[in-house]
Tab-separated table of C-alpha atoms and ligand atoms in Angstrom:
chain	number	residue	atom	x	y	z
A	381	MET	CA	5.982	-17.893	18.139
A	382	ARG	CA	2.228	-16.259	19.864
A	383	PRO	CA	2.238	-13.186	16.588
A	384	SER	CA	2.812	-10.054	18.473
A	385	ARG	CA	-0.109	-7.252	17.113
A	386	LYS	CA	1.825	-4.321	18.954
A	387	PHE	CA	2.122	-1.546	16.048
A	388	GLY	CA	5.635	-1.396	15.503
A	389	GLN	CA	7.176	-4.771	16.587
A	390	VAL	CA	10.173	-6.260	15.459
A	391	ILE	CA	9.355	-9.965	14.845
A	392	ASN	CA	12.579	-12.362	14.142
A	393	GLN	CA	11.646	-15.272	15.450
A	394	GLY	CA	9.178	-17.668	14.916
A	395	PRO	CA	8.326	-19.114	12.290
A	396	THR	CA	9.836	-18.771	9.017
A	397	PRO	CA	9.080	-15.819	6.169
A	398	GLY	CA	7.613	-16.617	3.580
A	399	ASP	CA	10.052	-15.493	1.150
A	400	ALA	CA	12.776	-17.227	3.381
A	401	ALA	CA	10.739	-20.566	3.170
A	402	LEU	CA	9.564	-21.215	0.029
A	403	PRO	CA	9.764	-20.376	-3.893
A	404	PRO	CA	8.107	-17.378	-4.899
A	405	ALA	CA	4.372	-17.802	-5.826
A	406	LEU	CA	2.861	-15.103	-8.135
A	407	PRO	CA	4.486	-12.776	-9.650
A	408	CYS	CA	4.423	-8.644	-9.165
A	409	PRO	CA	1.150	-7.588	-9.937
A	410	ASP	CA	0.979	-5.671	-12.958
A	411	GLY	CA	-0.467	-1.406	-11.863
A	412	TRP	CA	0.193	1.011	-9.010
A	413	ALA	CA	2.475	0.371	-6.295
A	414	ALA	CA	2.993	2.694	-3.636
A	415	LEU	CA	6.622	3.995	-3.136
A	416	ALA	CA	6.796	5.813	-0.398
A	417	PHE	CA	4.556	9.134	1.026
A	418	THR	CA	4.752	12.776	-0.242
A	419	ALA	CA	6.264	13.885	2.844
A	420	GLU	CA	9.253	11.723	2.987
A	421	LEU	CA	9.812	13.757	-0.482
A	422	LYS	CA	9.748	17.676	-0.074
A	423	PRO	CA	11.332	19.822	-3.222
A	424	GLY	CA	15.473	18.583	-3.891
A	425	THR	CA	15.095	15.250	-2.299
A	426	VAL	CA	16.084	11.728	-3.901
A	427	LEU	CA	15.028	7.914	-2.710
A	428	THR	CA	15.304	5.048	-3.799
A	429	ARG	CA	12.611	2.616	-3.453
A	430	GLN	CA	11.820	-0.815	-5.096
A	431	LEU	CA	9.478	-2.363	-6.886
A	432	ALA	CA	9.427	-6.125	-8.627
A	433	GLY	CA	13.034	-6.375	-7.752
A	434	GLU	CA	14.122	-3.343	-9.218
A	435	ASP	CA	15.533	-0.620	-7.799
A	436	VAL	CA	13.424	2.804	-8.733
A	437	VAL	CA	14.578	7.290	-8.185
A	438	LEU	CA	12.223	8.847	-7.316
A	439	TYR	CA	12.898	12.959	-7.332
A	440	ARG	CA	10.815	15.598	-6.460
A	441	GLN	CA	12.620	19.034	-8.885
A	442	ARG	CA	12.195	22.321	-7.574
A	443	ASP	CA	9.016	23.489	-8.562
A	444	GLY	CA	6.903	20.073	-6.886
A	445	ARG	CA	6.945	18.125	-8.882
A	446	ILE	CA	7.902	14.614	-8.714
A	447	ARG	CA	9.260	12.048	-11.135
A	448	ALA	CA	10.156	8.723	-10.874
A	449	THR	CA	13.105	6.690	-13.087
A	450	ARG	CA	14.920	4.048	-13.531
A	451	PRO	CA	18.145	3.479	-11.962
A	452	TYR	CA	20.915	3.774	-14.012
A	453	CYS	CA	22.636	6.760	-15.586
A	454	PRO	CA	22.499	6.836	-19.249
A	455	HIS	CA	26.327	8.450	-19.178
A	456	LEU	CA	28.615	5.758	-17.412
A	457	GLY	CA	25.731	3.648	-15.783
A	458	ALA	CA	26.687	5.651	-11.717
A	459	HIS	CA	22.895	5.082	-9.356
A	460	LEU	CA	21.161	7.857	-9.449
A	461	GLY	CA	19.456	7.115	-6.275
A	462	LEU	CA	22.832	9.017	-5.596
A	463	ALA	CA	22.570	12.357	-7.677
A	464	GLU	CA	20.836	15.171	-6.836
A	465	VAL	CA	18.032	17.915	-8.022
A	466	ALA	CA	19.154	21.057	-8.722
A	467	GLY	CA	16.561	23.310	-9.750
A	468	ASN	CA	14.664	21.173	-11.810
A	469	ASP	CA	16.837	19.012	-13.031
A	470	LEU	CA	18.523	15.740	-11.553
A	471	VAL	CA	22.324	15.977	-11.699
A	472	CYS	CA	24.672	12.461	-11.328
A	473	PRO	CA	27.110	12.827	-8.972
A	474	PHE	CA	30.196	10.648	-11.559
A	475	HIS	CA	30.169	13.537	-14.531
A	476	ARG	CA	27.712	15.970	-13.145
A	477	PHE	CA	25.379	15.464	-16.470
A	478	ALA	CA	22.331	17.218	-15.370
A	479	PHE	CA	18.124	15.885	-16.201
A	480	GLY	CA	16.023	17.762	-17.506
A	481	PRO	CA	11.970	17.722	-15.798
A	482	ASP	CA	11.698	16.065	-19.550
A	483	GLY	CA	14.503	13.216	-18.711
A	484	ARG	CA	16.959	14.703	-21.681
A	485	CYS	CA	20.374	15.345	-20.822
A	486	VAL	CA	20.951	19.400	-20.721
A	487	ARG	CA	24.400	19.459	-19.920
A	488	THR	CA	27.873	17.407	-19.177
A	489	GLY	CA	30.534	18.357	-16.071
A	490	TYR	CA	32.904	20.117	-18.502
A	491	GLY	CA	31.035	22.778	-19.881
A	492	THR	CA	30.916	20.921	-23.579
A	493	PRO	CA	27.877	20.206	-25.825
A	494	PRO	CA	25.247	16.793	-23.918
A	495	PRO	CA	25.108	14.121	-25.756
A	496	LYS	CA	22.272	12.653	-26.837
A	497	ALA	CA	21.360	10.930	-23.876
A	498	ALA	CA	18.210	10.701	-21.200
A	499	LEU	CA	16.491	8.667	-18.171
A	500	THR	CA	13.499	6.290	-18.788
A	501	HIS	CA	11.218	7.970	-16.406
A	502	LEU	CA	7.919	6.177	-15.451
A	503	PRO	CA	4.521	7.101	-14.766
A	504	VAL	CA	4.419	8.609	-11.642
A	505	ARG	CA	1.411	9.865	-9.668
A	506	GLU	CA	0.926	11.369	-6.427
A	507	VAL	CA	-2.853	10.874	-4.750
A	508	ASN	CA	-3.811	10.695	-0.960
A	509	ASP	CA	-0.980	11.754	0.107
A	510	ALA	CA	1.091	9.058	-1.663
A	511	VAL	CA	3.942	8.386	-4.565
A	512	PHE	CA	2.606	5.991	-6.748
A	513	VAL	CA	4.708	4.016	-9.948
A	514	TRP	CA	3.542	2.300	-12.544
A	515	ARG	CA	5.024	-0.617	-13.770
A	516	HIS	CA	3.441	-3.356	-16.324
A	517	HIS	CA	4.673	-6.840	-17.504
A	518	ASP	CA	5.142	-5.818	-21.540
A	519	GLY	CA	6.022	-1.686	-21.037
A	520	ARG	CA	2.494	-0.790	-20.950
A	521	GLU	CA	0.831	2.728	-20.121
A	522	PRO	CA	-1.580	3.913	-17.032
A	523	ASP	CA	-5.051	2.407	-18.739
A	524	TRP	CA	-6.416	3.059	-14.956
A	525	GLU	CA	-6.066	5.365	-12.152
A	526	ILE	CA	-6.699	5.480	-8.022
A	527	PRO	CA	-9.086	8.150	-7.047
A	528	ALA	CA	-8.199	11.145	-4.743
A	529	TRP	CA	-9.795	10.052	-1.468
A	530	HIS	CA	-13.045	12.520	-0.195
A	531	VAL	CA	-12.615	15.184	2.127
A	532	LEU	CA	-12.611	13.466	5.532
A	533	GLY	CA	-11.931	16.263	8.807
A	534	ASP	CA	-8.997	18.845	8.200
A	535	LEU	CA	-6.802	17.017	10.030
A	536	PRO	CA	-3.005	15.641	7.489
A	537	SER	CA	-3.493	12.515	7.507
A	538	ARG	CA	-1.162	9.874	9.929
A	539	HIS	CA	0.490	7.202	7.907
A	540	ALA	CA	3.223	4.017	9.043
A	541	THR	CA	4.791	1.815	7.011
A	542	TRP	CA	6.457	-1.798	7.115
A	543	GLU	CA	8.205	-4.553	5.485
A	544	MET	CA	8.123	-8.255	5.303
A	545	ALA	CA	7.691	-10.935	3.331
A	546	GLY	CA	4.338	-11.632	2.066
A	547	TYR	CA	2.033	-11.111	-1.120
A	548	ALA	CA	-0.095	-7.745	-2.385
A	549	GLN	CA	-2.359	-9.527	-3.540
A	550	ASP	CA	-2.602	-11.353	0.419
A	551	VAL	CA	-3.564	-7.774	1.963
A	552	MET	CA	-6.219	-7.161	-0.478
A	553	GLU	CA	-7.803	-10.676	-0.477
A	554	ASN	CA	-7.922	-10.474	3.113
A	555	ALA	CA	-11.108	-7.645	2.226
A	556	VAL	CA	-12.965	-10.420	1.032
A	557	ASP	CA	-11.843	-13.013	3.697
A	558	VAL	CA	-14.935	-12.037	4.943
A	559	GLY	CA	-14.330	-14.816	8.174
A	560	HIS	CA	-11.425	-13.919	9.203
A	561	PHE	CA	-12.618	-10.919	11.020
A	562	ARG	CA	-14.187	-12.364	13.540
A	563	THR	CA	-11.221	-16.100	13.603
A	564	LEU	CA	-8.205	-13.349	13.297
A	565	HIS	CA	-9.914	-9.195	14.329
A	566	GLY	CA	-12.076	-10.368	16.956
A	567	TRP	CA	-15.259	-9.061	15.363
A	568	SER	CA	-18.311	-10.787	17.176
A	569	ARG	CA	-20.640	-10.391	14.030
A	570	GLY	CA	-19.761	-9.563	10.843
A	571	GLU	CA	-21.643	-9.987	7.686
A	572	LEU	CA	-21.633	-8.202	4.008
A	573	ALA	CA	-24.386	-5.726	4.142
A	574	ALA	CA	-24.408	-6.616	0.229
A	575	PRO	CA	-22.499	-9.081	-2.234
A	576	VAL	CA	-19.147	-8.185	-3.027
A	577	SER	CA	-19.132	-6.668	-6.223
A	578	PHE	CA	-15.969	-6.384	-9.286
A	579	ASP	CA	-16.183	-4.282	-11.728
A	580	GLY	CA	-12.834	-3.900	-13.970
A	581	VAL	CA	-9.993	-2.652	-11.641
A	582	THR	CA	-12.328	-2.041	-8.709
A	583	PHE	CA	-13.879	-4.358	-6.164
A	584	HIS	CA	-16.005	-3.304	-3.315
A	585	VAL	CA	-17.005	-4.749	-0.581
A	586	SER	CA	-19.113	-3.344	2.086
A	587	MET	CA	-19.887	-4.925	5.900
A	588	ARG	CA	-21.662	-4.479	9.154
A	589	VAL	CA	-19.819	-5.763	12.488
A	590	GLN	CA	-19.436	-5.212	15.996
A	591	GLU	CA	-16.512	-3.695	17.656
A	592	GLN	CA	-15.319	-3.923	21.172
A	593	PHE	CA	-14.234	0.051	21.734
A	594	PRO	CA	-11.137	0.170	24.554
A	595	LEU	CA	-13.438	1.459	27.291
A	596	LEU	CA	-16.707	2.730	24.948
A	597	GLY	CA	-17.792	-1.912	24.635
A	598	ARG	CA	-19.452	-3.026	21.031
A	599	ARG	CA	-20.670	-0.509	18.464
A	600	GLN	CA	-22.049	-1.599	14.952
A	601	VAL	CA	-19.208	-0.202	12.614
A	602	GLU	CA	-20.006	0.065	9.153
A	603	VAL	CA	-17.526	-0.451	6.806
A	604	GLU	CA	-16.858	-0.126	3.050
A	605	VAL	CA	-13.549	-0.734	0.954
A	606	ASP	CA	-12.646	-0.267	-2.504
A	607	GLY	CA	-10.157	-1.551	-3.939
A	608	TYR	CA	-8.139	-0.170	-6.510
A	609	GLY	CA	-5.224	-3.298	-8.624
A	610	LEU	CA	-3.616	-5.330	-6.563
A	611	SER	CA	-2.353	-2.236	-4.508
A	612	CYS	CA	-4.468	-0.611	-2.961
A	613	LEU	CA	-7.646	0.116	-0.043
A	614	HIS	CA	-9.736	2.203	0.157
A	615	THR	CA	-10.897	2.124	3.399
A	616	ASP	CA	-14.190	3.920	5.130
A	617	VAL	CA	-14.840	3.079	8.453
A	618	HIS	CA	-17.882	4.593	10.546
A	619	THR	CA	-18.940	4.437	14.206
A	620	PRO	CA	-22.423	6.243	13.891
A	621	ALA	CA	-23.515	5.511	17.820
A	622	LEU	CA	-20.063	6.844	18.848
A	623	GLY	CA	-19.679	9.817	15.305
A	624	LEU	CA	-16.079	8.260	14.554
A	625	GLU	CA	-15.389	7.462	10.440
A	626	MET	CA	-11.517	7.122	9.732
A	627	CYS	CA	-10.788	6.949	6.171
A	628	SER	CA	-7.531	4.690	5.595
A	629	LEU	CA	-5.065	4.163	2.279
A	630	VAL	CA	-4.223	0.798	2.967
A	631	MET	CA	-0.618	-0.151	0.033
A	632	ALA	CA	0.552	-3.074	-0.692
A	633	THR	CA	3.933	-2.650	-3.422
A	634	MET	CA	6.006	-5.677	-4.605
A	635	THR	CA	9.684	-4.824	-3.515
A	636	ALA	CA	11.312	-8.433	-4.589
A	637	PRO	CA	9.959	-11.654	-5.779
A	638	GLY	CA	7.681	-12.679	-2.027
A	639	ARG	CA	8.245	-9.576	-0.422
A	640	MET	CA	6.809	-6.695	-0.153
A	641	GLN	CA	6.549	-3.669	2.046
A	642	PHE	CA	2.770	-2.505	3.268
A	643	ARG	CA	1.612	1.547	3.795
A	644	GLN	CA	-1.211	2.475	5.160
A	645	ALA	CA	-2.418	6.087	5.525
A	646	SER	CA	-5.481	7.438	7.499
A	647	ARG	CA	-7.399	9.859	8.427
A	648	PHE	CA	-9.755	10.722	11.191
A	649	ARG	CA	-12.263	12.976	12.668
A	650	VAL	CA	-15.493	13.168	14.731
A	651	THR	CA	-18.905	14.218	13.464
A	652	GLU	CA	-20.939	17.376	15.186
A	653	PRO	CA	-22.713	15.925	17.886
A	654	SER	CA	-26.633	16.886	15.957
A	655	ARG	CA	-27.836	17.416	19.704
A	656	LEU	CA	-25.502	20.545	20.711
A	657	PRO	CA	-25.876	24.239	18.979
A	658	PRO	CA	-23.275	24.228	15.836
A	659	ALA	CA	-20.769	26.448	17.617
A	660	LEU	CA	-20.722	24.027	19.867
A	661	ALA	CA	-20.657	21.231	17.753
A	662	ARG	CA	-18.204	22.617	15.425
A	663	THR	CA	-15.946	22.944	18.566
A	664	ALA	CA	-16.469	19.833	20.038
A	665	SER	CA	-15.845	18.472	16.966
A	666	ARG	CA	-12.998	19.435	16.732
A	667	THR	CA	-10.964	19.234	20.058
A	668	LEU	CA	-12.658	15.183	19.860
A	669	SER	CA	-10.825	14.881	16.588
A	670	ARG	CA	-7.494	15.919	17.437
A	671	LEU	CA	-7.200	14.066	20.368
A	672	LEU	CA	-8.579	11.322	19.130
A	673	ALA	CA	-7.096	10.913	16.260
A	674	GLY	CA	-3.834	9.319	16.955
A	675	PRO	CA	-4.939	6.415	19.361
A	676	MET	CA	-7.490	6.076	17.309
A	677	PHE	CA	-4.139	5.451	14.136
A	678	ARG	CA	-2.530	2.895	16.467
A	679	PHE	CA	-5.715	0.593	16.709
A	680	SER	CA	-6.056	1.169	13.324
A	681	CYS	CA	-2.598	-0.519	12.967
A	682	GLU	CA	-2.778	-2.928	16.249
A	683	PHE	CA	-6.149	-3.847	14.311
A	684	THR	CA	-3.880	-4.175	10.796
A	685	ALA	CA	-1.071	-5.936	12.479
A	686	ALA	CA	-2.406	-9.101	12.964
A	687	ASP	CA	-2.174	-9.586	9.740
A	688	PHE	CA	1.235	-9.019	9.140
A	689	PRO	CA	3.292	-12.700	10.698
A	690	ILE	CA	0.290	-14.391	8.604
A	691	TRP	CA	1.080	-12.747	5.118
A	692	SER	CA	4.766	-12.963	6.156
A	693	THR	CA	4.711	-16.948	6.825
A	694	LYS	CA	1.902	-17.951	4.871
A	695	GLN	CA	2.226	-20.286	1.638
A	696	TYR	CA	0.088	-19.144	-1.697
A	697	LEU	CA	-2.238	-22.581	-2.082
A	698	SER	CA	-3.272	-22.305	-4.865
A	699	ARG	CA	-6.637	-24.950	-4.491
A	700	PRO	CA	-7.451	-23.358	-1.641
A	701	ARG	CA	-9.614	-25.782	0.502
A	702	LEU	CA	-12.472	-23.204	0.765
A	703	ALA	CA	-15.390	-23.747	3.438
A	704	ALA	CA	-18.491	-21.313	3.829
A	705	GLY	CA	-18.118	-18.572	5.479
A	706	ASP	CA	-15.596	-17.449	4.053
A	707	GLY	CA	-16.179	-14.768	1.710
A	708	PRO	CA	-15.504	-14.422	-1.907
A	709	ILE	CA	-12.383	-16.120	-1.981
A	710	GLY	CA	-12.848	-18.291	-5.780
A	711	PRO	CA	-14.785	-14.920	-7.372
A	712	PHE	CA	-11.833	-12.653	-5.754
A	713	ARG	CA	-9.221	-14.584	-7.352
A	714	ARG	CA	-10.833	-14.861	-10.748
A	715	TRP	CA	-10.870	-11.342	-11.003
A	716	SER	CA	-6.622	-10.989	-9.516
A	717	ARG	CA	-5.738	-12.830	-12.752
A	718	GLN	CA	-6.795	-9.391	-14.677
A	719	PHE	CA	-3.031	-8.193	-13.290
A	720	TYR	CA	-0.451	-10.586	-14.414
A	721	PRO	CA	0.709	-11.823	-18.130
A	722	PRO	CA	-2.065	-14.099	-19.331
A	723	ASN	CA	0.748	-16.772	-20.120
A	724	GLN	CA	1.437	-17.800	-16.129
A	725	THR	CA	-2.649	-18.231	-16.344
A	726	GLY	CA	-3.147	-16.364	-13.547
A	727	PRO	CA	-2.559	-17.258	-9.284
A	728	LEU	CA	-5.052	-19.801	-8.854
A	729	THR	CA	-2.633	-22.451	-10.832
A	730	LEU	CA	0.580	-19.981	-11.679
A	731	PRO	CA	3.618	-22.969	-12.728
A	732	GLY	CA	5.633	-23.002	-10.268
A	733	THR	CA	3.125	-22.105	-7.070
A	734	PRO	CA	4.662	-23.874	-4.748
A	735	VAL	CA	4.186	-27.297	-3.658
A	736	GLU	CA	2.203	-28.630	-0.089
A	737	GLY	CA	5.276	-29.457	2.291
A	738	GLU	CA	7.832	-27.999	0.131
A	739	HIS	CA	10.074	-26.119	1.987
A	740	PRO	CA	13.390	-24.992	-0.569
A	741	HIS	CA	15.394	-21.694	-0.451
A	742	GLY	CA	15.600	-18.417	-0.203
A	743	GLN	CA	16.960	-15.079	1.323
A	744	ALA	CA	16.860	-14.744	5.251
A	745	ALA	CA	13.705	-12.198	6.205
A	746	GLY	CA	11.986	-10.906	9.410
A	747	THR	CA	9.444	-8.172	9.366
A	748	ARG	CA	10.557	-4.963	9.996
A	749	TYR	CA	9.019	-2.052	11.179
A	750	VAL	CA	9.348	1.165	9.185
A	751	ARG	CA	9.628	4.935	9.937
A	752	PRO	CA	8.688	7.117	6.683
B	290	LIG	S1	27.524	8.360	-14.775
B	290	LIG	FE1	26.393	10.007	-15.335
B	290	LIG	S2	27.209	10.925	-14.862
B	290	LIG	FE2	28.822	9.908	-16.163
B	291	LIG	FE1	-6.872	-8.513	7.786
């Protein structure tokens, strides 16, 4: 199969997806994981999403606050993905027990006193137009946050979601895999402007690259990437010669062993041309931003989509044979260990890491495009 770079392309033939060919090599990392976009959860909406092989039910109360809960009703176990929101309560469809904003049962469907029972809420945050749920293998409460993105223009963000075999860690590792930007993405030159820095749960990549723009030729692009845990990248891409600025949130969530959802949210603007008088410059910036936001988002998604066939079919190698020009894969792998249970010794030496050439079985799976 020739990997397609088309935005929204269905990939259903060719190399076997990793989750069908290999046993899972990496567990779900600890930390925040994006399960939805803000726009998917209007007040009163109930959504079921997967995280680490389990259902999570998200709902938005009428007062606008969002909740995430484990899926089964504490009364007799109905799935709360079928529930409805009444005011700020979640009402189970089976016996219509209602659960208040703090999760406690506040009434039954029979008008009898409610039992001492409560939903198990999960930590949830709404940041950068996305909804993140916290998961930690030992139940630890959140000890870090994903920061809000900076202001960029006044257009709403655009977003898209894909589902495929793969690991969130590979999505994050992509940002430090300096070599592949040339060989897979077609940058003629791409180099680090400074060494990649790792600090606590974050890392920072600064690159200067040459990119070919449709109709506009080859231009220098400044790329700043911040990684937060193993599930969220914030990328700032600036093309000074063209006045183009794009800020994207790239989010990878392990929905099940060896399977992930990939989300991208982007904001875009054309800067105000300094040669024009201020009022005209503002109008030019607004008009061009509006005209180019859609094509630039598609361009950005197609750029990222070059990685999808690689991620969804690749094997996780705990001992890769690295070469000069690869970028700091080793330091990244060492940094990433903090997001896994310590008794699994980290991704460099995880037990159960598949041996090269081994092809056990799993569920059939392809890469699907999912409209949020
Ligand atoms: S199972 Fe939910 S109300 Fe009975
Ligand atoms: Fe890539």
